[in-house]
Amino acid sequence: MVDIDRVGGVLMRIKLVLILILVFSSTALADYRETFEKEFVNKPWVGSKVVEEGVCVDCHTSDVMKPDYLGIPQEWKMSIHYENKVSCHDCHGGNPSDSAVSCGTPHSGFVGIPKYKEVPKMCGKCHIGILKQFNDSKHGKALMTSGRGPNCVTCHGSHKIQKANMNIINKVRCTRCHSYKRAKIMKQALFMTEKRISDINHSIRQLRSSGASTEKAKKMLFRTEAGFRTLFHSVDVSLVKGRTAGFSRKLDVIEGMIADIYKEIRFRKNFSAFLFLLFASLAISAYFIQKNNKN
Amino acid sequence: MFERTRQWIEVRLGIKEIIDSGLREFYLPRGAGFSSTLGAVALVAFLIQAISGIFLLMYYIPDTAHAFMSVRIIMNKVPYGWLFRSIHMMGSNIILAVLFLHLVVTFYRISYKKPRELTWISGAIMFFLIILFCISGSLLSWNQLSYWSTTIVTYIPTLIPGIGGRIAEFIRGGQYVSGSTLNRFFAFHVAFLPFTLVCMAAFHLFFIGRTGFSTNPGSSPEGDSEPQSVYKREINANGMPFYPDYLLKALVLVMVYLASIFFIMTFFPGLFQPELATVQADPAMTPDVIRPPWYFLAPYQIVKLIPNKFLGISAILILVFIFVFWPFIDGVNERNISKRPLLRVIFILSITVWLILTVWGGY
């Protein structure tokens, strides 16, 4: 007995030591984890979020950059543009893959810092509908004629641009040039529709996390939301009020779609609850049958 | 009518004799409890996967452009498609839990000892086959979660020095997870793995049939612990008949298994479907957190923790080796775990370490 146990025991101990080594060797070189992750994340096949960061960011985060500008790439990385792969050169122009000529050379289409009045044109390359609304608005006209109107950056910032919402309209920002009264009326006109949009957004998120397919409703909401939010840039309260009914009808349709999805989810839940109860009671009956069978 | 049909068949095939001699008189040790039926539950669970899988196969399109959409159509357009998909998906996770339990019970009873080494080895191989099933199956839905967890899982072989990169490339069908990976995994999932698994299961059952069920040394002491040198089946006369006693016990747990699938479907429908799983796979968009599936967290944590690639992958391979060939490594001839304190320590320690690594890797 003792003999067999000794042989086996030695083997056991070797195995034990092996396991211990595996577990504790980690603490010896804790910083390996970092290298591992760095190496791992930098593998080409992992892909990276922004495909065309290019040399702009490399150089603009390096030591040659003047301190005032150093924070810009960091701010940009927190923006909705970064998430959507809109990179430095999409706004500033230039060639992101050629470090020799890219920065400050006009012939590669480099725009540099846009002048105050030219900012809407820069953003409007992509946000076409908004540029149109903006140009026709009192803000746009004031900007173009006297230069006293706001430009896009006044309200959205330039690099750390976030998803837009109504909080952009606030006492600090809108009282720089005129009283808050007009801004307030505007905000009130937007309020009901905005609230519905955000409620629907909330439902969609909830539905998605429970695995339902919300693609269609989401697409439609996205279009409606974009159309409605463009409207603000007209800064024309009566226009906003006049168009609200139309948007409201669209939102009705979307809410109908969402109600249907909820209904379907409830059905599924009830159905699987029914199956659960069915099999649970079958389990219980089977239990008693096998118990009786013994006796 | 029914009676006559039965009679007709009985006269020609003698089913009753098969039942009597093959099942009624196949005795399990007395006192075999529910824990002895886990293997049978796993078998039924696999059949459920196979059946629901065949239904999914009717609508699924193994192509990067359509895979995600076809799953979505199964979930939303195909009548009761959601039911089959949910059963298949929940089942794939719960089946692993059943296997873990089966494994723990088998180990705890030290049932792998002579003459049942082959049963253990075939079981261990099936365990890995099921994990491969889970990995290959998860990629098929082609969402962000499955895409990136596959990326991580297929990274592990690259740690093998020299040929590692080649192996990973072979598995992925290229430098990274792509359409060819999808096609490979699809073929693997619906053709190669089912075939292999069924063969292995047949061996496993054959081995069990030849050796008989093992006793539970804790409750009923082994008849004779002398080393055995000729073939002998555990007869267990006046034990518990396979039919109907054992099958009824198994039936109870099968029902519990199904009930737990539907329990999760009712109360936690999103348990295995986090946000990321609702977004189509996008190779250009790395999610903030990528991690392997839960059953892979422990090995992943091991390669992450060990300060050298080669050591890391060797550790994994050694562990796999130890696991598969454990019956030959454990040299002590005592089957009662209460008389083997060291083994008990190893048993508890490895389960705890595994759990810790899993939790650690998951956060």
Coordinates of C-alpha atoms in Angstrom, one line a residue, chain A residues 1 4-5 7-13 15-16 18-20 22-23 25-29 32-33 36-37 39-41 43-51 83 85 205 208-215 264 267-276 279-280 282-284 286-290 293-294, chain B residues 34 72 75-76 80 82-83 148 151-152 155 159 172 175-176 244-245 248-249 251-252 255-256 258-259 262-263 265-267 269-270 273 275 278-279 282-286 288 290 300-301 303-309 315 318-319 322 326 329-334 340 342-343 345-346 349-350 353 360:
Chain A
M1 CA 0.0 0.0 0.0
I4 CA 2.3 2.1 -4.5
D5 CA 1.3 5.3 -2.8
V7 CA 5.4 6.1 -6.5
G8 CA 2.1 7.7 -7.2
G9 CA 2.8 10.4 -4.7
V10 CA 6.0 11.4 -6.3
L11 CA 4.2 11.7 -9.6
M12 CA 1.5 13.7 -8.0
R13 CA 3.9 16.1 -6.4
K15 CA 2.2 17.6 -11.2
L16 CA 1.4 19.8 -8.3
L18 CA 4.0 22.0 -12.4
I19 CA 0.6 23.6 -11.8
L20 CA 2.1 25.9 -9.2
L22 CA 2.2 27.7 -14.2
V23 CA 0.2 29.8 -11.9
S25 CA 5.4 32.4 -12.9
S26 CA 3.0 35.2 -13.9
T27 CA 3.9 37.4 -11.0
A28 CA 7.6 37.2 -11.9
L29 CA 7.2 39.2 -15.1
Y32 CA 4.7 40.9 -20.0
R33 CA 1.0 41.4 -20.1
F36 CA 1.6 40.9 -25.0
E37 CA -1.3 43.1 -25.5
E39 CA 2.1 43.1 -29.7
F40 CA -1.2 41.4 -30.0
V41 CA -3.2 44.5 -30.8
K43 CA -0.9 42.5 -35.4
P44 CA -1.9 43.5 -38.8
W45 CA -4.9 41.1 -38.9
V46 CA -6.4 42.7 -35.8
G47 CA -7.2 45.7 -38.0
S48 CA -7.4 49.1 -36.5
K49 CA -10.3 51.4 -35.9
V50 CA -9.1 54.2 -38.2
V51 CA -7.6 52.8 -41.3
E83 CA -15.6 56.7 -34.7
K85 CA -13.3 57.2 -39.7
R205 CA -31.4 50.1 -27.5
R208 CA -31.5 45.3 -29.3
S209 CA -29.9 44.2 -26.1
S210 CA -32.7 41.6 -25.8
G211 CA -31.7 40.3 -29.2
A212 CA -34.6 41.6 -31.3
S213 CA -34.0 42.9 -34.8
T214 CA -34.6 46.6 -34.9
E215 CA -32.7 47.4 -38.1
E264 CA -43.4 39.7 -30.8
F267 CA -45.1 36.3 -27.5
R268 CA -41.7 34.6 -27.6
K269 CA -41.3 35.1 -23.9
N270 CA -44.7 33.6 -23.1
F271 CA -44.0 30.7 -25.5
S272 CA -40.7 29.8 -23.9
A273 CA -42.2 30.3 -20.5
F274 CA -44.8 27.8 -21.5
L275 CA -42.2 25.3 -22.7
F276 CA -40.2 25.9 -19.5
F279 CA -40.6 20.5 -19.2
A280 CA -40.3 21.4 -15.6
L282 CA -42.4 16.7 -17.1
A283 CA -39.2 16.6 -15.0
I284 CA -41.2 16.4 -11.8
A286 CA -40.6 11.7 -14.4
Y287 CA -38.9 12.1 -11.0
F288 CA -41.9 10.6 -9.2
I289 CA -42.4 7.8 -11.7
Q290 CA -38.8 6.7 -11.3
N293 CA -40.6 2.4 -10.0
K294 CA -38.0 1.5 -7.4
Chain B
F34 CA -28.6 10.9 -11.0
R72 CA -31.4 37.6 -38.8
M75 CA -34.7 35.0 -36.1
N76 CA -37.4 37.2 -37.5
Y80 CA -40.5 29.6 -35.2
W82 CA -36.1 32.0 -33.4
L83 CA -37.1 29.0 -31.4
W148 CA -13.3 39.0 -32.8
T151 CA -9.6 36.2 -34.0
I152 CA -8.3 35.8 -30.5
Y155 CA -4.3 33.6 -32.3
L159 CA 2.4 31.0 -30.2
R172 CA -8.1 30.9 -40.8
Q175 CA -3.7 36.1 -42.6
Y176 CA -6.8 37.0 -40.7
P244 CA -36.4 1.1 -17.1
D245 CA -34.7 2.3 -13.9
L248 CA -36.1 6.9 -16.1
K249 CA -33.5 8.6 -14.1
L251 CA -35.3 11.1 -18.5
V252 CA -35.6 13.2 -15.4
M255 CA -36.3 17.2 -18.8
V256 CA -34.3 19.3 -16.4
L258 CA -34.7 21.2 -21.6
A259 CA -36.4 23.1 -18.8
F262 CA -36.3 27.4 -21.8
F263 CA -35.7 29.0 -18.4
M265 CA -34.7 31.8 -23.0
T266 CA -37.6 33.2 -20.9
F267 CA -35.8 35.1 -18.3
P269 CA -32.8 35.9 -23.5
G270 CA -29.8 38.1 -24.0
Q273 CA -26.0 37.7 -26.9
E275 CA -24.5 44.2 -27.7
T278 CA -26.1 42.2 -32.6
V279 CA -23.7 43.9 -35.0
D282 CA -16.6 44.3 -39.4
P283 CA -12.9 43.5 -39.8
A284 CA -12.0 47.2 -39.9
M285 CA -13.6 48.0 -36.6
T286 CA -12.0 46.6 -33.5
D288 CA -13.0 48.2 -27.3
I290 CA -12.4 41.6 -27.2
Y300 CA -6.4 32.4 -22.8
Q301 CA -5.6 33.7 -19.4
V303 CA -1.1 32.2 -22.3
K304 CA -1.5 35.8 -21.3
L305 CA 0.0 35.3 -17.9
I306 CA 3.0 33.2 -18.8
P307 CA 5.9 35.4 -19.5
N308 CA 7.1 33.6 -22.6
K309 CA 5.1 32.6 -25.7
A315 CA 1.7 24.8 -20.7
I318 CA 1.0 19.9 -21.4
L319 CA -2.3 20.4 -19.7
I322 CA -2.2 15.4 -18.9
W326 CA -4.7 11.1 -17.0
I329 CA -0.5 9.3 -15.2
D330 CA -2.4 8.6 -12.0
G331 CA -0.5 5.5 -10.9
V332 CA -2.2 4.8 -7.5
N333 CA -4.6 1.9 -7.5
E334 CA -7.0 3.2 -5.0
R340 CA -6.4 9.8 -1.4
L342 CA -3.4 14.4 -2.4
L343 CA -5.6 13.6 -5.3
V345 CA -6.2 18.4 -3.2
I346 CA -5.3 18.3 -6.9
L349 CA -7.2 22.9 -6.7
S350 CA -7.5 22.5 -10.4
V353 CA -7.7 27.5 -10.4
W360 CA -9.9 36.7 -14.2

